[in-house]
């Protein structure tokens, strides 16, 4: 029989988009557990500890309220990584696992250097029995590596004449996170499922008990380690595949006069297909879909499953094509040249209700338009000018009105504080993120500020196209045939 374990202290390594919100919800739902989120990035920790909760490093609806409620009570943010590990019964590894940019597997495999570094730190600093939980998304069989690192530090020393018995032992679990940004707090409070992979019952049940504070028992799934690691990659691959599927059909709709929203409604009413994740758009972005599919592709190749690898790779290729297609289409409709033209870009985040721009479709689309010499006036309600500058790799250059920047062929951009500021003097508006406010725009006011003939390119199909048309704009909407 296994001895039950109760978790009283949690350390989470990585105070990012997953670590911060996940630990805030755990702290809120489990007042008896002390939760410390640690990170090497001192500025990030300072922002988590800042008095102004409107300026937390992560913007998520509902997060600031949770942090206000729990911070200092049983939720702590710190750079004292060693100390927090030593005090913890359970350590979550929630560090970044981006695609490798160099060396073996560059462009496909996940870069596991941060996972390995944090596992080594846990190995060195942990005391007593510690449950180590893989929260990051990892290639299947990573737990083997984590176990090997931790195993090298395990100690079972009985009491000696010079000191008491000393033990240092570890259990490793996989507990991937399925939250989506923008709805992270809701997803964490009401998850479709919590997945726990492992082979040590006491550790599995200890983690299940943590989630059991607010998640119904039938939603807590237990699997072996490898199924859990692989389920995370598979879930993201299936979700991304739906988006590439609907985007491929959107292009066909545009060519044939069909409407992708009507097609989506028709097919989504089939309960076997389902309604969600059928919104055509500028291609999926975000830090994970592309990274996780490429990782899956790499794993398939590793196991010599070339056909399987090619199957999943096509999901990413279609996504790249969709982004390029939109930039090209804008240029084509603006008489084949955007050089010197002012284009208002509405939305830069990879989706609404987040300040995250990682792999945002806006980055590639803006890049392509800059290459063509456009002057972009970019407005996003939550993304800072500095972030846009970092993503585009060039500083801003305010004041472009299509004339001031001339026809020298050099692209440039500026950040606009409002939609009206962005559209002033613009030849086109390109909507790239589905922020709710963009559905309510006053097209008469906007059209009055634009240079004629003016265009609306709605890559999210969320604006009031009829109102834009009656205000005199020409309109292109993703997935809508002429
Ligand atoms: P992130 O980059 O926002 O945060 C990771 C943090 O870990 C960074 O702040 C970094 O400084 C810190 N870190 C790295 N190594 C460290 C170390 N040795 N010690 C202390 N801190 C360290 O990443 P994220 O978006 O939170 O993603 C984390 C993981 O969760 C990834 O594997 C990702 O695939 C997965 N995931 C992300 C999402 C999402 O919506 N972003 C959802 C589910 C799963
Ligand atoms: C996605 C998954 O939905 C989460 O379950 C997963 O935990 C997470 O990845 C992760 O592993 O990081 P996220 O990327 O935050 O979450 O957001 P999504 O809502 O999935 O959107 C991803 C991208 O697809 C966005 O660019 C979004 O605009 C796009 N999308 C989504 C569409 O173009 N159409 C849709 O119908 C849905």
Coordinates of C-alpha atoms and ligand atoms in Angstrom, one line a residue:
X1 CA 0.0 0.0 0.0
X2 CA 1.3 3.5 -0.8
X3 CA 1.4 6.2 1.8
X4 CA -0.7 9.2 0.9
X5 CA 1.2 12.4 0.4
X6 CA -0.2 15.8 1.1
X7 CA 1.1 18.9 -0.6
X8 CA 1.5 22.0 1.6
X9 CA 4.1 23.9 -0.4
X10 CA 4.4 24.4 -4.1
X11 CA 7.2 26.0 -6.1
X12 CA 6.6 26.8 -9.8
X13 CA 9.7 27.5 -11.9
X14 CA 8.7 29.9 -14.6
X15 CA 6.5 32.9 -14.1
X16 CA 5.3 33.2 -17.6
X17 CA 1.9 32.9 -19.4
X18 CA 1.4 29.4 -17.9
X19 CA 3.2 29.6 -14.5
X20 CA 1.6 32.9 -13.4
X21 CA -2.1 32.2 -14.2
X22 CA -2.0 28.5 -13.2
X23 CA -0.4 29.2 -9.9
X24 CA -2.8 32.1 -9.2
X25 CA -5.7 29.7 -9.7
X26 CA -4.1 27.0 -7.5
X27 CA -3.5 29.5 -4.8
X28 CA -7.0 30.9 -5.0
X29 CA -8.6 27.4 -4.9
X30 CA -6.3 25.9 -2.3
X31 CA -5.9 28.5 0.5
X32 CA -4.1 25.8 2.6
X33 CA -1.2 25.5 0.1
X34 CA 1.7 28.1 0.0
X35 CA 2.5 28.7 -3.7
X36 CA 5.8 30.4 -4.7
X37 CA 6.4 31.2 -8.4
X38 CA 10.0 31.8 -9.2
X39 CA 11.8 33.1 -12.3
X40 CA 15.4 34.1 -13.3
X41 CA 13.9 37.1 -14.9
X42 CA 14.0 39.7 -12.1
X43 CA 12.1 42.3 -14.1
X44 CA 9.2 39.8 -14.7
X45 CA 9.1 39.0 -11.0
X46 CA 9.1 42.7 -10.1
X47 CA 6.2 43.2 -12.4
X48 CA 4.3 40.3 -10.8
X49 CA 4.9 42.0 -7.4
X50 CA 4.1 45.5 -8.6
X51 CA 1.4 47.5 -6.9
X52 CA -0.3 48.2 -10.2
X53 CA -2.0 44.9 -11.1
X54 CA -3.0 46.4 -14.4
X55 CA 0.7 46.2 -15.3
X56 CA 1.2 42.4 -14.6
X57 CA 3.6 40.8 -17.1
X58 CA 0.6 38.8 -18.5
X59 CA -2.7 40.3 -19.4
X60 CA -5.6 37.8 -18.9
X61 CA -9.2 38.7 -18.1
X62 CA -9.7 37.9 -14.3
X63 CA -6.0 37.5 -13.5
X64 CA -5.4 40.8 -11.8
X65 CA -8.3 40.2 -9.4
X66 CA -6.9 36.8 -8.5
X67 CA -3.5 38.1 -7.9
X68 CA -4.8 41.0 -5.7
X69 CA -6.7 38.4 -3.7
X70 CA -4.0 35.9 -3.1
X71 CA -0.6 37.7 -3.4
X72 CA 1.1 37.9 0.0
X73 CA -1.4 35.4 1.5
X74 CA -0.5 32.2 -0.2
X75 CA 0.8 33.3 -3.5
X76 CA 4.3 34.7 -3.8
X77 CA 6.6 35.7 -6.6
X78 CA 10.3 35.5 -6.1
X79 CA 13.7 35.3 -7.7
X80 CA 15.0 33.1 -4.8
X81 CA 14.8 29.9 -6.9
X82 CA 16.9 27.7 -4.6
X83 CA 15.1 28.6 -1.5
X84 CA 11.6 28.0 -3.0
X85 CA 12.7 24.6 -4.3
X86 CA 14.1 23.6 -0.9
X87 CA 10.9 24.5 0.8
X88 CA 8.6 22.7 -1.7
X89 CA 6.7 19.4 -1.5
X90 CA 5.9 19.8 -5.2
X91 CA 7.8 21.6 -7.9
X92 CA 6.2 22.5 -11.3
X93 CA 8.5 23.0 -14.2
X94 CA 6.8 25.7 -16.3
X95 CA 9.7 27.0 -18.3
X96 CA 9.8 27.9 -22.0
X97 CA 10.4 25.1 -24.5
X98 CA 10.7 27.0 -27.8
X99 CA 11.8 25.5 -31.2
X100 CA 15.6 25.0 -31.4
X101 CA 17.2 27.6 -33.7
X102 CA 20.5 25.9 -34.1
X103 CA 22.2 22.5 -33.9
X104 CA 20.6 19.1 -34.2
X105 CA 16.9 19.4 -35.0
X106 CA 17.0 23.2 -35.5
X107 CA 13.7 24.5 -36.8
X108 CA 11.8 21.5 -35.5
X109 CA 12.9 20.0 -32.2
X110 CA 12.1 21.7 -28.9
X111 CA 14.9 23.4 -27.1
X112 CA 15.1 21.7 -23.8
X113 CA 17.9 23.6 -22.2
X114 CA 15.6 25.4 -19.8
X115 CA 13.9 22.2 -18.7
X116 CA 17.2 20.5 -18.1
X117 CA 18.6 23.5 -16.2
X118 CA 15.6 23.7 -14.0
X119 CA 15.6 19.9 -13.4
X120 CA 19.3 20.2 -12.4
X121 CA 18.5 23.0 -10.0
X122 CA 15.6 21.0 -8.4
X123 CA 18.0 18.0 -8.2
X124 CA 20.5 20.0 -6.3
X125 CA 18.3 22.0 -4.0
X126 CA 15.3 19.8 -3.2
X127 CA 15.0 18.3 0.3
X128 CA 13.2 15.2 1.4
X129 CA 10.7 13.8 -1.0
X130 CA 9.8 16.1 -3.9
X131 CA 7.2 15.6 -6.6
X132 CA 8.4 17.1 -9.8
X133 CA 5.6 18.0 -12.3
X134 CA 6.3 18.7 -15.9
X135 CA 3.9 21.5 -16.7
X136 CA 5.8 22.7 -19.8
X137 CA 4.9 21.1 -23.1
X138 CA 7.6 18.5 -23.8
X139 CA 8.5 15.9 -26.4
X140 CA 7.3 12.4 -25.5
X141 CA 9.8 10.6 -23.2
X142 CA 11.3 13.8 -21.8
X143 CA 10.4 12.5 -18.3
X144 CA 13.1 9.9 -18.9
X145 CA 15.7 12.7 -19.0
X146 CA 14.2 14.5 -16.0
X147 CA 14.2 11.3 -14.0
X148 CA 17.8 10.5 -15.0
X149 CA 18.9 14.0 -13.8
X150 CA 17.0 13.8 -10.5
X151 CA 18.0 10.1 -10.0
X152 CA 21.7 11.1 -10.0
X153 CA 21.0 13.2 -6.9
X154 CA 18.8 10.8 -4.9
X155 CA 20.2 9.9 -1.5
X156 CA 19.1 7.3 0.9
X157 CA 21.6 7.6 3.8
X158 CA 20.6 5.9 7.0
X159 CA 21.4 7.5 10.3
X160 CA 25.0 7.5 11.2
X161 CA 27.0 8.2 14.4
X162 CA 27.6 11.7 13.0
X163 CA 24.2 12.6 11.8
X164 CA 20.5 11.8 11.3
X165 CA 19.1 9.8 8.4
X166 CA 19.1 11.8 5.2
X167 CA 16.9 11.1 2.3
X168 CA 16.3 12.9 -1.0
X169 CA 13.9 11.3 -3.3
X170 CA 11.8 12.3 -6.3
X171 CA 8.7 11.3 -8.2
X172 CA 8.1 12.7 -11.7
X173 CA 4.7 13.4 -13.2
X174 CA 3.5 14.9 -16.5
X175 CA 0.7 17.4 -16.1
X176 CA 0.4 19.3 -19.4
X177 CA -1.5 22.6 -19.5
X178 CA -4.4 23.1 -21.9
X179 CA -5.3 26.7 -21.2
X180 CA -5.7 29.1 -24.1
X181 CA -4.5 32.6 -23.7
X182 CA -7.2 35.2 -23.4
X183 CA -9.4 32.7 -21.6
X184 CA -6.7 31.3 -19.3
X185 CA -8.4 31.9 -16.0
X186 CA -11.8 30.5 -17.1
X187 CA -10.0 27.5 -18.7
X188 CA -8.1 26.9 -15.4
X189 CA -11.2 27.3 -13.2
X190 CA -13.3 25.0 -15.4
X191 CA -11.0 22.7 -17.3
X192 CA -12.4 20.2 -19.8
X193 CA -9.9 17.8 -18.2
X194 CA -6.8 17.7 -16.1
X195 CA -4.3 15.2 -17.3
X196 CA -1.9 13.5 -14.9
X197 CA 0.7 11.1 -16.3
X198 CA 2.9 9.0 -14.0
X199 CA 3.8 5.7 -12.6
X200 CA 3.8 6.4 -8.9
X201 CA 0.4 6.3 -7.4
X202 CA 1.1 8.3 -4.3
X203 CA 2.5 11.2 -6.3
X204 CA -0.4 11.0 -8.9
X205 CA -3.0 11.1 -6.1
X206 CA -1.2 14.0 -4.3
X207 CA -1.5 16.1 -7.5
X208 CA -5.1 14.9 -8.1
X209 CA -5.9 16.1 -4.6
X210 CA -4.6 19.6 -5.4
X211 CA -6.9 19.8 -8.4
X212 CA -9.6 18.0 -6.5
X213 CA -10.1 21.3 -4.6
X214 CA -12.1 22.6 -7.5
X215 CA -12.1 20.1 -10.4
X216 CA -14.7 17.2 -10.5
X217 CA -13.1 13.8 -10.1
X218 CA -14.3 12.5 -13.4
X219 CA -12.4 15.3 -15.2
X220 CA -9.1 14.3 -13.7
X221 CA -7.6 11.8 -16.1
X222 CA -4.7 9.5 -15.2
X223 CA -2.4 8.0 -17.8
X224 CA 1.1 6.7 -18.1
X225 CA 3.8 9.3 -18.5
X226 CA 4.3 8.9 -22.3
X227 CA 0.6 9.1 -23.1
X228 CA 0.3 12.3 -21.1
X229 CA 3.3 13.9 -22.8
X230 CA 2.1 12.9 -26.2
X231 CA -1.6 13.9 -25.6
X232 CA -0.5 17.5 -25.2
X233 CA 1.3 17.6 -28.6
X234 CA -1.6 15.7 -30.2
X235 CA -4.3 18.1 -28.8
X236 CA -2.5 21.1 -30.2
X237 CA -1.9 19.4 -33.5
X238 CA -5.6 18.5 -33.8
X239 CA -6.7 22.0 -32.9
X240 CA -4.2 23.6 -35.4
X241 CA -5.2 21.1 -38.0
X242 CA -8.8 22.3 -37.8
X243 CA -7.7 25.9 -38.4
X244 CA -5.6 24.9 -41.4
X245 CA -8.5 22.9 -42.7
X246 CA -10.9 25.8 -42.5
X247 CA -8.4 28.2 -43.9
X248 CA -7.8 26.0 -46.9
X249 CA -11.6 25.9 -47.5
X250 CA -11.7 29.7 -47.0
X251 CA -9.5 30.2 -50.0
X252 CA -11.8 27.9 -52.0
X253 CA -14.8 29.8 -50.8
X254 CA -13.3 33.1 -52.1
X255 CA -12.6 31.5 -55.4
X256 CA -16.1 30.0 -55.8
X257 CA -18.5 32.4 -54.3
X258 CA -19.2 30.2 -51.2
X259 CA -19.0 31.7 -47.7
X260 CA -16.7 30.0 -45.2
X261 CA -18.9 31.0 -42.3
X262 CA -21.9 29.3 -43.9
X263 CA -19.8 26.3 -44.6
X264 CA -18.5 26.3 -41.1
X265 CA -22.0 26.5 -39.7
X266 CA -23.2 23.7 -41.9
X267 CA -20.4 21.3 -41.1
X268 CA -20.1 22.4 -37.4
X269 CA -23.7 21.3 -36.8
X270 CA -22.6 17.8 -37.3
X271 CA -22.0 16.7 -33.8
X272 CA -19.1 14.5 -34.9
X273 CA -17.3 17.6 -36.3
X274 CA -18.5 20.2 -33.7
X275 CA -18.7 24.0 -34.0
X276 CA -15.5 25.2 -32.3
X277 CA -12.2 26.1 -34.0
X278 CA -13.7 26.6 -37.4
X279 CA -13.1 30.4 -37.6
X280 CA -11.1 31.2 -40.7
X281 CA -8.5 33.8 -40.2
X282 CA -5.0 35.0 -41.0
X283 CA -3.5 31.7 -39.8
X284 CA -2.9 30.5 -36.3
X285 CA -0.3 32.2 -34.2
X286 CA 0.8 31.9 -30.6
X287 CA 3.8 30.4 -29.0
X288 CA 2.7 26.8 -29.2
X289 CA 0.8 25.5 -32.2
X290 CA 3.6 25.8 -34.7
X291 CA 6.3 24.8 -32.1
X292 CA 4.3 21.7 -31.0
X293 CA 3.5 20.5 -34.5
X294 CA 7.1 20.9 -35.6
X295 CA 8.1 19.0 -32.5
X296 CA 5.7 16.2 -33.4
X297 CA 7.1 16.2 -36.9
X298 CA 10.6 15.9 -35.5
X299 CA 9.6 13.0 -33.2
X300 CA 7.9 11.2 -36.1
X301 CA 11.1 11.5 -38.2
X302 CA 13.1 10.3 -35.2
X303 CA 11.0 7.2 -35.1
X304 CA 11.3 6.9 -38.9
X305 CA 7.6 7.7 -39.6
X306 CA 8.2 9.9 -42.6
X307 CA 4.6 9.8 -43.9
X308 CA 3.2 10.8 -40.5
X309 CA 5.8 13.6 -40.3
X310 CA 4.8 14.9 -43.7
X311 CA 1.1 14.8 -42.8
X312 CA 1.5 17.1 -39.8
X313 CA 4.0 19.3 -41.5
X314 CA 1.4 20.2 -44.1
X315 CA -0.7 21.8 -41.3
X316 CA 2.2 24.3 -40.7
X317 CA 2.9 24.8 -44.4
X318 CA -0.8 25.7 -45.1
X319 CA -0.6 28.1 -42.2
X320 CA 2.4 29.9 -43.7
X321 CA 0.7 30.0 -47.0
X322 CA -2.4 31.6 -45.6
X323 CA -0.4 34.4 -44.0
X324 CA 1.5 35.1 -47.2
X325 CA -1.7 34.9 -49.2
X326 CA -3.3 37.7 -47.2
X327 CA -0.3 40.1 -47.6
X328 CA -0.2 39.4 -51.3
X329 CA -3.9 39.9 -51.7
X330 CA -3.7 43.3 -50.0
X331 CA -1.0 44.4 -52.4
X332 CA -2.8 43.1 -55.4
X333 CA -6.1 44.9 -54.6
X334 CA -4.3 48.2 -53.9
X335 CA -3.4 48.4 -57.6
X336 CA -0.4 46.1 -57.3
X337 CA 1.7 48.5 -55.1
X338 CA 1.6 49.6 -51.5
X339 CA 4.8 51.6 -51.7
X340 CA 4.4 54.8 -49.8
X341 CA 0.7 54.0 -49.0
X342 CA -0.5 54.2 -45.4
X343 CA -2.2 51.0 -44.2
X344 CA -3.9 50.9 -40.9
X345 CA -3.3 47.6 -39.2
X346 CA -5.9 46.8 -36.5
X347 CA -4.6 44.2 -34.0
X348 CA -1.1 42.9 -33.5
X349 CA -1.6 40.3 -30.7
X350 CA -1.9 36.7 -32.0
X351 CA -5.5 36.6 -30.7
X352 CA -7.9 38.8 -28.8
X353 CA -7.7 39.4 -25.1
X354 CA -4.0 38.9 -24.7
X355 CA -0.9 41.1 -25.0
X356 CA 1.0 38.1 -26.4
X357 CA 2.5 38.6 -29.9
X358 CA 4.6 35.4 -30.1
X359 CA 4.3 34.0 -33.7
X360 CA 1.4 36.4 -34.3
X361 CA 0.2 36.3 -37.9
X362 CA 0.5 40.1 -37.8
X363 CA 4.3 39.8 -37.7
X364 CA 4.7 38.0 -41.0
X365 CA 1.9 40.0 -42.7
X366 CA 3.3 43.3 -41.6
X367 CA 6.8 42.2 -42.6
X368 CA 5.6 41.3 -46.1
X369 CA 3.8 44.7 -46.4
X370 CA 6.9 46.5 -45.2
X371 CA 8.9 44.7 -47.8
X372 CA 6.6 46.1 -50.3
X373 CA 7.3 49.7 -49.1
X374 CA 4.1 50.4 -47.1
X375 CA 3.8 52.7 -44.2
X376 CA 1.9 50.8 -41.5
X377 CA -0.1 52.5 -38.7
X378 CA -0.5 49.8 -36.2
X379 CA -3.1 49.9 -33.4
X380 CA -3.6 47.1 -30.8
X381 CA -5.4 47.8 -27.5
X382 CA -2.8 45.8 -25.4
X383 CA 0.4 45.5 -27.4
X384 CA 3.1 48.2 -26.7
X385 CA 5.0 50.0 -29.3
X386 CA 8.2 48.5 -27.9
X387 CA 6.9 45.0 -28.4
X388 CA 5.9 45.7 -32.0
X389 CA 9.3 47.2 -32.6
X390 CA 11.0 44.1 -31.2
X391 CA 8.8 41.8 -33.3
X392 CA 9.3 43.7 -36.6
X393 CA 12.9 44.2 -35.9
X394 CA 12.8 47.9 -36.8
X395 CA 12.1 51.1 -34.8
X396 CA 9.0 53.0 -35.4
X397 CA 8.9 56.0 -37.7
X398 CA 5.9 58.1 -36.8
X399 CA 4.2 60.7 -39.1
X400 CA 3.7 58.6 -42.2
X401 CA 0.6 59.7 -44.2
X402 CA 1.4 58.1 -47.5
X403 CA 3.0 61.3 -48.6
X404 CA 5.6 62.1 -46.0
X405 CA 7.3 58.7 -46.4
X406 CA 7.4 59.2 -50.2
X407 CA 7.9 56.6 -52.8
X408 CA 11.4 55.5 -51.9
X409 CA 10.2 52.0 -51.5
X410 CA 11.3 51.8 -47.9
X411 CA 8.7 50.3 -45.6
X412 CA 8.0 52.0 -42.2
X413 CA 5.6 51.8 -39.4
X414 CA 4.2 53.8 -36.5
X415 CA 2.1 52.8 -33.5
X416 CA -1.3 54.5 -33.2
X417 CA -3.0 55.1 -29.9
X418 CA -6.5 54.7 -31.4
X419 CA -8.3 53.3 -34.5
X420 CA -9.1 56.8 -35.7
X421 CA -5.5 57.9 -35.4
X422 CA -4.4 54.8 -37.4
X423 CA -6.9 55.3 -40.3
X424 CA -6.3 59.0 -40.9
X425 CA -5.1 59.3 -44.5
X426 CA -5.0 55.5 -44.9
X427 CA -5.7 53.7 -48.2
X428 CA -6.7 50.5 -46.4
X429 CA -7.6 49.1 -43.0
X430 CA -6.4 45.5 -42.4
X431 CA -7.9 43.7 -39.4
X432 CA -5.6 41.0 -38.0
X433 CA -6.9 40.4 -34.4
X434 CA -10.5 39.8 -33.4
X435 CA -10.6 42.4 -30.6
X436 CA -14.3 42.9 -29.6
X437 CA -13.9 46.6 -30.1
X438 CA -13.2 46.1 -33.8
X439 CA -16.7 44.7 -34.2
X440 CA -18.2 48.0 -33.1
X441 CA -16.3 50.4 -35.3
X442 CA -18.1 53.5 -36.8
X443 CA -17.3 53.0 -40.5
X444 CA -18.8 56.3 -41.5
X445 CA -16.4 58.1 -39.2
X446 CA -13.5 55.9 -40.4
X447 CA -14.3 56.3 -44.1
X448 CA -14.4 60.1 -43.8
X449 CA -10.8 60.0 -42.6
X450 CA -9.4 57.7 -45.3
X451 CA -8.0 58.4 -48.8
X452 CA -10.2 57.2 -51.6
X453 CA -10.6 54.6 -53.0
X454 CA -10.4 53.0 -49.6
X455 CA -10.3 49.3 -48.7
X456 CA -11.2 47.2 -45.7
X457 CA -9.4 43.8 -45.5
X458 CA -11.0 41.9 -42.7
X459 CA -8.8 38.8 -42.1
X460 CA -11.0 37.9 -39.0
X461 CA -14.4 38.6 -40.5
X462 CA -15.5 40.4 -37.4
X463 CA -16.2 43.9 -38.6
X464 CA -19.6 45.1 -39.8
X465 CA -18.9 44.7 -43.5
X466 CA -22.3 46.0 -44.6
X467 CA -21.7 49.3 -42.7
X468 CA -18.2 49.6 -44.2
X469 CA -19.6 49.1 -47.7
X470 CA -22.3 51.7 -47.2
X471 CA -19.7 54.1 -46.0
X472 CA -18.1 53.7 -49.4
X473 CA -15.3 51.2 -48.6
X474 CA -14.4 48.3 -50.8
X475 CA -14.4 45.2 -48.6
X476 CA -12.5 41.9 -48.7
X477 CA -13.4 39.4 -45.9
X478 CA -11.6 36.1 -45.4
X479 CA -13.5 33.2 -46.8
X480 CA -16.1 35.3 -48.6
X481 CA -16.5 34.9 -52.4
X482 CA -17.4 37.8 -54.6
Ligands
LIG1 P1 7.1 32.0 -21.0 O1 8.3 32.2 -21.8 O2 6.0 33.0 -20.9 O3 7.6 31.7 -19.5 C1 8.6 30.8 -19.1 C2 9.4 31.5 -18.0 O4 10.4 30.5 -17.5 C3 10.2 32.7 -18.4 O5 9.8 33.9 -17.6 C4 11.7 32.3 -18.1 O6 12.5 33.4 -17.6 C5 11.5 31.3 -17.0 N1 12.7 30.4 -16.9 C6 13.3 29.7 -17.9 N2 14.3 28.9 -17.3 C7 14.3 29.1 -16.0 C8 15.0 28.6 -14.9 N3 16.0 27.7 -15.1 N4 14.7 29.1 -13.7 C9 13.8 30.0 -13.5 N5 13.0 30.5 -14.5 C10 13.2 30.1 -15.7 O7 6.5 30.6 -21.4 P2 4.9 30.1 -21.3 O8 4.1 30.7 -22.4 O9 4.5 30.3 -19.9 O10 5.1 28.6 -21.6 C11 5.7 27.7 -20.7 C12 5.5 26.3 -21.2 O11 4.1 26.0 -21.2 C13 6.0 26.0 -22.6 O12 6.4 24.6 -22.7 C14 4.7 26.1 -23.4 O13 4.7 25.2 -24.6 C15 3.7 25.5 -22.5 N6 2.3 26.0 -22.7 C16 2.1 27.3 -22.9 C17 0.8 27.8 -23.1 C18 0.5 29.2 -23.4 O14 -0.7 29.6 -23.6 N7 1.4 30.1 -23.4 C19 -0.3 26.9 -22.9 C20 0.0 25.6 -22.5 C21 1.3 25.2 -22.4
LIG2 C1 -3.7 26.9 -27.8 C2 -4.7 25.8 -27.3 O1 -6.0 26.2 -27.7 C3 -4.6 25.5 -25.9 O2 -5.4 24.4 -25.5 C4 -3.1 25.1 -25.5 O3 -2.9 24.9 -24.1 C5 -2.2 26.3 -26.0 O4 -2.4 26.5 -27.4 C6 -0.7 26.0 -25.8 O5 -0.3 24.9 -25.7 O6 0.0 27.0 -25.8 P1 -3.6 29.5 -27.6 O7 -2.5 29.4 -28.6 O8 -3.4 30.3 -26.4 O9 -4.1 28.1 -27.1 O10 -4.9 30.1 -28.3 P2 -6.0 29.5 -29.3 O11 -7.3 30.0 -28.9 O12 -5.9 28.1 -29.5 O13 -5.6 30.2 -30.7 C7 -4.4 29.9 -31.3 C8 -4.4 30.6 -32.7 O14 -5.4 30.1 -33.6 C9 -4.7 32.1 -32.6 O15 -3.9 32.8 -33.5 C10 -6.2 32.2 -33.0 O16 -6.6 33.4 -33.5 C11 -6.2 31.1 -34.1 N1 -7.6 30.5 -34.2 C12 -8.2 29.9 -33.2 C13 -8.2 30.6 -35.5 O17 -7.6 31.2 -36.4 N2 -9.4 30.1 -35.7 C14 -10.1 29.4 -34.7 O18 -11.2 29.0 -34.9 C15 -9.5 29.3 -33.4

